[in-house]
Amino acid sequence: MHQLTLSDVLADHARSHPQSTAAVDGAVRLSYPELDLRVNRLANAMTARGIGRGDRVVWLGQNSFRVLELLLAASRIGAICCPVNWRQSADELRFVLEDLTPSLVVYEDGVTPGDGWIESGDAYEAFLGAPDPVEGPGDDGLPVLALYTAAFDGRPNAALLSSAALVAHASSLLHVRRMEPEFVFLNNGPLFHVGTMMFTLATLLVGGTNVFIPAFDAIEVCRVVDAEKVTQAFLFGQMIDAVAAANASGKYDLKSLHFVSHSPEWDAMTTVDDSPWCRTKMGGYGQTEVGGMLTFLGLAAGGAGFAGRPSPLVQARLLDAELREVPPGEVGEICARGKSLFSGYFNRPELNAYKSRGGWHHTGDLGRREPDGTLTFIGPSLRMIKSGNENIYPAEVERALKTHPAVADAAVIGVPDERWHQAVRAIVALRPDSTATPAELIDHVRDQLASYKKPRDVVVVESIPKKGFTPDYDALDSAHGGGNYPGQS
Amino acid sequence: MHQLTLSDVLADHARSHPQSTAAVDGAVRLSYPELDLRVNRLANAMTARGIGRGDRVVWLGQNSFRVLELLLAASRIGAICCPVNWRQSADELRFVLEDLTPSLVVYEDGVTPGDGWIESGDAYEAFLGAPDPVEGPGDDGLPVLALYTAAFDGRPNAALLSSAALVAHASSLLHVRRMEPEFVFLNNGPLFHVGTMMFTLATLLVGGTNVFIPAFDAIEVCRVVDAEKVTQAFLFGQMIDAVAAANASGKYDLKSLHFVSHSPEWDAMTTVDDSPWCRTKMGGYGQTEVGGMLTFLGLAAGGAGFAGRPSPLVQARLLDAELREVPPGEVGEICARGKSLFSGYFNRPELNAYKSRGGWHHTGDLGRREPDGTLTFIGPSLRMIKSGNENIYPAEVERALKTHPAVADAAVIGVPDERWHQAVRAIVALRPDSTATPAELIDHVRDQLASYKKPRDVVVVESIPKKGFTPDYDALDSAHGGGNYPGQS
C-alpha cells in the first residue's frame, strides 16, 4: 500500500489545516492549500522538463520558502532535492555540481548560472506548470533530500535521506520538543545544514508555520519574531546575545519565543521554557547521517551522559573495531540503525559498504555508555592506536589529559614500538604560568582510564596545530615521530 | 538494513534504560534488562518448539505481564501474538482457535486446555529456554500482533498489526499524550483491545513502566496507583466514579494520576492535566485497523469537528462509493492509509481486497471534514440507500433527526421505489409527552441536509430495535417494508 512521503504530509495538511499558514518569507505568505497547489505546479513543471525518479534538483542560494517547495515537489515526483552551501568557494561548488549532475538548478542573484539554470524570482514563477494534482510515488524509502557533509578525504559526500527517515526524525522532534500545531519556526540557520532542516520538517509534520529569512541578522530576527509570533528559532550563544542586544530598547515583543534560559536580558524578553528539552538544556548527539539527532538530552533528565538517550526510533550500539559491543563505561564507536537513518551517500558504493559494515551505520564518533544507560560523546574517531593488541582512541586520552588544570590543549599520537606495535605519545600545551611534569600528567591519565591507555611519554609544545576543530594529526605525526597505525602499510 | 521491530525497541531499552522498571504485576517486577532476558528465553523456547515466522501464539487469560512477554518474544522470532478475549463464549473461542490455528496457547487457570497448551504460572516458567541473545528478523513490516475485531458478518476477524504500524502509532501517542520516560501506565483495561494495548506499547516505546492488574477493580486500582505512582490508567466514566468512591476516605494517594477533569471528588484526589490531549478532553476517532487512533482531538484545540485532526503519520480521506473524495461539509466514508495502518485481516484475502479498494483502507465509518479541516465522526456506514442515483447514509439522516427536541431515537431505511430505486423512510421514537408531525420532522432534516436525503415518510414507533449499539436494520426492513439496497439482488 502507498506509504507516507513528505509530499503526502503536505497533501494531507492541505485538507486538515486549510486555514494554517505553511510558509512566510518576506511578502510571501502561503496557506497549506496554497503551498500544496504551488508544489503541484512545480512538480508538473519538473516532469515536463523530463525530471523524474532519482534525479537531482539543486537549490543554490540563501534561505527561501522555495527550498521547501523544491523539496516537496521533488518528493512528489520521486526526485532528490539538494540545497547546497552558497558560502562555499567556486572550486567546492564545481565539485558538488560535477558530483550530483543535477537536472535542475534554481539559483539566486549573484551566482554565474550554468546552462538551463533557473533564477529564483520571476523566472522561477514563470517555470511553474499546471496545477493538476500529482499523486506521487508512495515509496517512502526513496531518497528525497541530499545534504553535503562528511568530508572524510577532503571532499564532502551527499548524505541521502528518505521520506521515511525524515518523517521518523521529525516525529521524534515533535515528542521531545513538544511541538504543537501552533508551532512557528524561524528558519534563520542555513537550510543546507541538517540542524536547521530537521526543525523545518518537524514544523511541516505538525502543520505549523515555517518563517524564512535569508540568513541570520539580529534586527531582522527581532522584527520577524514579533510580527509572526515565532515559537523557536535557530539561535545559539553569541547569536542570542546579538539578538538580545539588538532589542535592548524593548522595541520588539519576543515573548512568543520559548527558549532555554540564557542570560537575564534574554530571559526577561522571551518565555523561559520548562519543557523536557529545555528543562535540561538543549543537547544530544547527532549528525546528518542519522537524520539530525541520534540521542536527546531531553530523554535523560538528570542522566550521567551529557548526550542523553537515543531516540526510541533508533538503535545505538558502541562497537569496537571487530564489531563487538563494548560494555558500559568503555569507549567504542557510536553505531546506529533504525528509522531516521540515512540511505547512504550519493554515488559512493564503497564508502557506503564500509560505513554500514555489519549492518550498523558507523558514525565515526566515539562514545561511552554510562551505567544509567545514557550516552557520553567523546570525540571523533579520527585515529586509532594499536598497542599490545588493545585499541586506543586518541580522543579519549586527550579528554583525560585536558581535565588536568595545567593543560590548555592536548593531542595524542601513536609511535612505532617493536614490542607493542605502537606506544602512546601525548603532545601537550600548558596554560600560561602553569607547570606539570610528564610523570604527573601520565599519572593523571592512569587515574581515569585503563592503564594501557596512558601515554608512555609527553612532549610539551607551545600550541597544538589544528585542522578545523581537531588536531592536525598528520602534522603531529611528522613532527613527533608518529606512525605504524593499524591499516597503514 | 535491519529495521526497527518491537523486539529491537526492547533490546535497546535494556541498554538505554537499564535501571528502569519495564513491568510490574503483583509480586513480579522486571527491569528492562530482566524483561529482555526473559524474552530471549521465551523466544528460544518457542524456536525449540518449531515456532517461527508467521506462526500464531495465543494468550488466553486476563491481563498479565506475560502478554507483553509473548508479544515481544513473537516479535523476536517473527511470529504473531494474539491475546484473545477470555470473556467470550466457548463457541466464540472455538471459532477463534480454528481460525488462527495457533502453534502455542498460554492459558490461565479456569480454562479447559487443549493439547500442548501451557498454563501461565509454573508451567510457563518451566517452558522458558536458554538465555542466549536472539537478534530477530529486522523486517518491521511483519505482522506481530493480532486483535480480533470487525465482526462484519457475525464472526470476528483478526486485524494484523506490524511492528512498523505499532511503533508509528505509539510515537504519535508519545507526542499527543506528552508521554515521557517516567510514564507509568496501569493496564486495567483488556489487553485484547487496542484501546489498552496502544498505551501499553507507547509506554514501552518511551521506556516507561507497564503495571498490570488482571482486570478492573476499583480498590485494586487505588492500591496500585498509590504503590507504583501510576501516571495514566484506562479509566472512563463510571469506572472513574467507582475509583473516586472507593477512595472517598482518602486512604490512597492518587496524585500521580494525570487526568482530565471529571468531578470535584476526582479532581481533588488526582492531578488535573493541562496537556493538549487532556486540555480539550480525550478524544478522536479510531479503530483497531488503524493501530488505535486515526485522529486526535489533542491536535485540534478549538476545532469544529469533535474527532479532531488526523495523526501527522497517516492520511485520511472522505470518499464516496465511487472512491471520489467528497468536499468539506459532505459525508463520506472515512478512509485512511499511512504508517499506523494494519496489514489486513488474518486469512481473509477477499475481505482484505474489498476493504483496501483503491489503495485506501475503508474504515466502514462515516465522517465529515469541517471547513477548518477537523473531522466529525457520523456513525457506522452499515447501510447505504440509493435514491435517484444519490448515495444516502442512514447514519447521517438519523443524526439530523435526533437533533429534533421531540425525537428520542431514530433509524432510517430505504424502501423500494419504482422511479427513484429507493426512497427514504424514517422510523422514529418520540420522547414522552412530546409530539411532532411527519412534515415537521421532514422539514427539520431538510434544514440540515441536502433535500434528496430527507425522508419521504415517517413511521412513529414505541422504540427502535437494536443490535448492540446500532439499529437492527434487518428487523426494521422486515417490519417497515425496507428493501432494494444497492448490491442486493
mmCIF file of C-alpha atoms in Angstrom, chain A residues 170-309:
data_model
loop_
_atom_site.group_PDB
_atom_site.id
_atom_site.type_symbol
_atom_site.label_atom_id
_atom_site.label_comp_id
_atom_site.label_asym_id
_atom_site.label_seq_id
_atom_site.Cartn_x
_atom_site.Cartn_y
_atom_site.Cartn_z
ATOM 1 C CA ALA A 170 10.563 14.819 12.712
ATOM 2 C CA SER A 171 8.147 12.727 14.754
ATOM 3 C CA SER A 172 10.782 12.237 17.456
ATOM 4 C CA LEU A 173 11.384 16.008 17.495
ATOM 5 C CA LEU A 174 7.624 16.618 17.898
ATOM 6 C CA HIS A 175 7.730 14.450 21.004
ATOM 7 C CA VAL A 176 10.959 15.630 22.610
ATOM 8 C CA ARG A 177 10.470 19.284 21.711
ATOM 9 C CA ARG A 178 6.724 19.169 22.496
ATOM 10 C CA MET A 179 5.848 20.792 19.188
ATOM 11 C CA GLU A 180 2.165 21.529 18.615
ATOM 12 C CA PRO A 181 0.243 22.617 15.502
ATOM 13 C CA GLU A 182 0.686 26.247 16.585
ATOM 14 C CA PHE A 183 4.490 25.950 16.349
ATOM 15 C CA VAL A 184 6.161 28.749 14.356
ATOM 16 C CA PHE A 185 9.780 28.086 13.396
ATOM 17 C CA LEU A 186 12.110 30.811 12.203
ATOM 18 C CA ASN A 187 14.465 29.430 9.557
ATOM 19 C CA ASN A 188 17.416 31.720 10.217
ATOM 20 C CA GLY A 189 20.070 28.984 10.172
ATOM 21 C CA PRO A 190 21.291 27.547 6.858
ATOM 22 C CA LEU A 191 18.887 25.148 5.147
ATOM 23 C CA PHE A 192 21.808 23.204 3.656
ATOM 24 C CA HIS A 193 22.527 22.059 7.235
ATOM 25 C CA VAL A 194 20.530 19.334 8.991
ATOM 26 C CA GLY A 195 20.406 21.391 12.205
ATOM 27 C CA THR A 196 18.004 23.839 10.581
ATOM 28 C CA MET A 197 16.318 21.435 8.163
ATOM 29 C CA MET A 198 15.279 18.998 10.913
ATOM 30 C CA PHE A 199 13.205 21.742 12.545
ATOM 31 C CA THR A 200 11.795 22.896 9.206
ATOM 32 C CA LEU A 201 10.497 19.386 8.591
ATOM 33 C CA ALA A 202 9.200 18.828 12.126
ATOM 34 C CA THR A 203 7.303 22.111 11.784
ATOM 35 C CA LEU A 204 5.884 20.863 8.479
ATOM 36 C CA LEU A 205 4.930 17.498 10.015
ATOM 37 C CA VAL A 206 2.936 19.073 12.831
ATOM 38 C CA GLY A 207 1.187 21.506 10.495
ATOM 39 C CA GLY A 208 2.990 24.541 11.900
ATOM 40 C CA THR A 209 4.427 27.631 10.203
ATOM 41 C CA ASN A 210 7.908 27.933 8.690
ATOM 42 C CA VAL A 211 9.160 31.520 8.531
ATOM 43 C CA PHE A 212 12.189 32.147 6.328
ATOM 44 C CA ILE A 213 14.795 34.906 6.391
ATOM 45 C CA PRO A 214 17.769 34.779 4.022
ATOM 46 C CA ALA A 215 20.333 34.401 6.816
ATOM 47 C CA PHE A 216 20.928 35.432 10.420
ATOM 48 C CA ASP A 217 20.528 39.147 11.098
ATOM 49 C CA ALA A 218 19.824 40.245 14.663
ATOM 50 C CA ILE A 219 17.413 43.081 13.836
ATOM 51 C CA GLU A 220 15.576 41.023 11.235
ATOM 52 C CA VAL A 221 15.208 38.180 13.730
ATOM 53 C CA CYS A 222 13.624 40.620 16.232
ATOM 54 C CA ARG A 223 11.279 42.068 13.637
ATOM 55 C CA VAL A 224 10.085 38.702 12.325
ATOM 56 C CA VAL A 225 9.738 37.070 15.750
ATOM 57 C CA ASP A 226 7.486 39.951 16.779
ATOM 58 C CA ALA A 227 5.483 40.040 13.539
ATOM 59 C CA GLU A 228 4.958 36.271 13.192
ATOM 60 C CA LYS A 229 4.894 35.286 16.885
ATOM 61 C CA VAL A 230 7.761 32.845 16.346
ATOM 62 C CA THR A 231 7.989 29.967 18.865
ATOM 63 C CA GLN A 232 11.503 28.757 18.129
ATOM 64 C CA ALA A 233 14.473 29.945 16.105
ATOM 65 C CA PHE A 234 17.888 28.519 15.333
ATOM 66 C CA LEU A 235 19.816 30.647 17.822
ATOM 67 C CA PHE A 236 22.826 29.807 19.976
ATOM 68 C CA GLY A 237 25.394 31.547 22.169
ATOM 69 C CA GLN A 238 26.607 34.750 20.545
ATOM 70 C CA MET A 239 23.612 34.904 18.200
ATOM 71 C CA ILE A 240 21.333 35.067 21.234
ATOM 72 C CA ASP A 241 23.494 37.812 22.740
ATOM 73 C CA ALA A 242 23.318 39.748 19.465
ATOM 74 C CA VAL A 243 19.521 39.476 19.345
ATOM 75 C CA ALA A 244 19.195 40.499 22.990
ATOM 76 C CA ALA A 245 21.470 43.498 22.345
ATOM 77 C CA ALA A 246 19.531 44.456 19.196
ATOM 78 C CA ASN A 247 16.347 44.520 21.278
ATOM 79 C CA ALA A 248 17.860 46.250 24.323
ATOM 80 C CA SER A 249 15.327 49.060 23.933
ATOM 81 C CA GLY A 250 12.484 46.518 24.126
ATOM 82 C CA LYS A 251 11.157 47.749 20.781
ATOM 83 C CA TYR A 252 10.180 44.229 19.718
ATOM 84 C CA ASP A 253 7.968 41.773 21.568
ATOM 85 C CA LEU A 254 9.866 38.465 21.688
ATOM 86 C CA LYS A 255 7.656 36.787 24.311
ATOM 87 C CA SER A 256 6.388 34.235 21.801
ATOM 88 C CA LEU A 257 9.881 32.651 21.767
ATOM 89 C CA HIS A 258 10.043 29.621 24.035
ATOM 90 C CA PHE A 259 13.700 29.270 24.922
ATOM 91 C CA VAL A 260 16.027 27.781 27.450
ATOM 92 C CA SER A 261 17.364 30.251 30.000
ATOM 93 C CA HIS A 262 20.425 32.077 28.612
ATOM 94 C CA SER A 263 21.041 35.481 30.246
ATOM 95 C CA PRO A 264 18.978 37.805 32.428
ATOM 96 C CA GLU A 265 18.373 40.151 29.464
ATOM 97 C CA TRP A 266 17.289 37.323 27.170
ATOM 98 C CA ASP A 267 15.173 35.571 29.781
ATOM 99 C CA ALA A 268 13.317 38.814 30.502
ATOM 100 C CA MET A 269 12.337 39.374 26.856
ATOM 101 C CA THR A 270 11.416 35.731 25.982
ATOM 102 C CA THR A 271 9.437 32.915 27.630
ATOM 103 C CA VAL A 272 11.726 30.578 29.533
ATOM 104 C CA ASP A 273 10.621 27.075 28.585
ATOM 105 C CA ASP A 274 10.172 24.254 31.094
ATOM 106 C CA SER A 275 9.630 21.510 28.501
ATOM 107 C CA PRO A 276 11.818 18.420 28.961
ATOM 108 C CA TRP A 277 14.001 19.558 26.091
ATOM 109 C CA CYS A 278 14.689 22.967 27.531
ATOM 110 C CA ARG A 279 14.470 21.990 31.207
ATOM 111 C CA THR A 280 17.788 20.237 30.939
ATOM 112 C CA LYS A 281 19.393 22.384 28.225
ATOM 113 C CA MET A 282 19.157 21.584 24.551
ATOM 114 C CA GLY A 283 21.520 18.817 23.721
ATOM 115 C CA GLY A 284 22.239 15.371 22.451
ATOM 116 C CA TYR A 285 24.389 13.794 19.796
ATOM 117 C CA GLY A 286 23.712 13.840 16.096
ATOM 118 C CA GLN A 287 24.952 14.050 12.552
ATOM 119 C CA THR A 288 23.380 14.406 9.116
ATOM 120 C CA GLU A 289 23.607 10.646 8.521
ATOM 121 C CA VAL A 290 21.145 9.882 11.348
ATOM 122 C CA GLY A 291 18.644 12.469 10.110
ATOM 123 C CA GLY A 292 19.701 15.030 12.723
ATOM 124 C CA MET A 293 19.770 13.845 16.326
ATOM 125 C CA LEU A 294 20.522 10.278 17.353
ATOM 126 C CA THR A 295 20.243 10.981 21.091
ATOM 127 C CA PHE A 296 18.337 13.592 23.066
ATOM 128 C CA LEU A 297 19.272 15.076 26.405
ATOM 129 C CA GLY A 298 15.548 15.713 26.886
ATOM 130 C CA LEU A 299 15.002 11.943 27.223
ATOM 131 C CA ALA A 300 17.513 11.655 30.058
ATOM 132 C CA ALA A 301 16.783 14.303 32.664
ATOM 133 C CA GLY A 302 19.451 14.034 35.343
ATOM 134 C CA GLY A 303 21.362 11.351 33.423
ATOM 135 C CA ALA A 304 25.117 10.953 33.696
ATOM 136 C CA GLY A 305 25.928 11.172 29.978
ATOM 137 C CA PHE A 306 25.676 14.654 28.513
ATOM 138 C CA ALA A 307 24.427 13.324 25.162
ATOM 139 C CA GLY A 308 21.265 11.891 26.739
ATOM 140 C CA ARG A 309 19.448 8.804 25.482
#
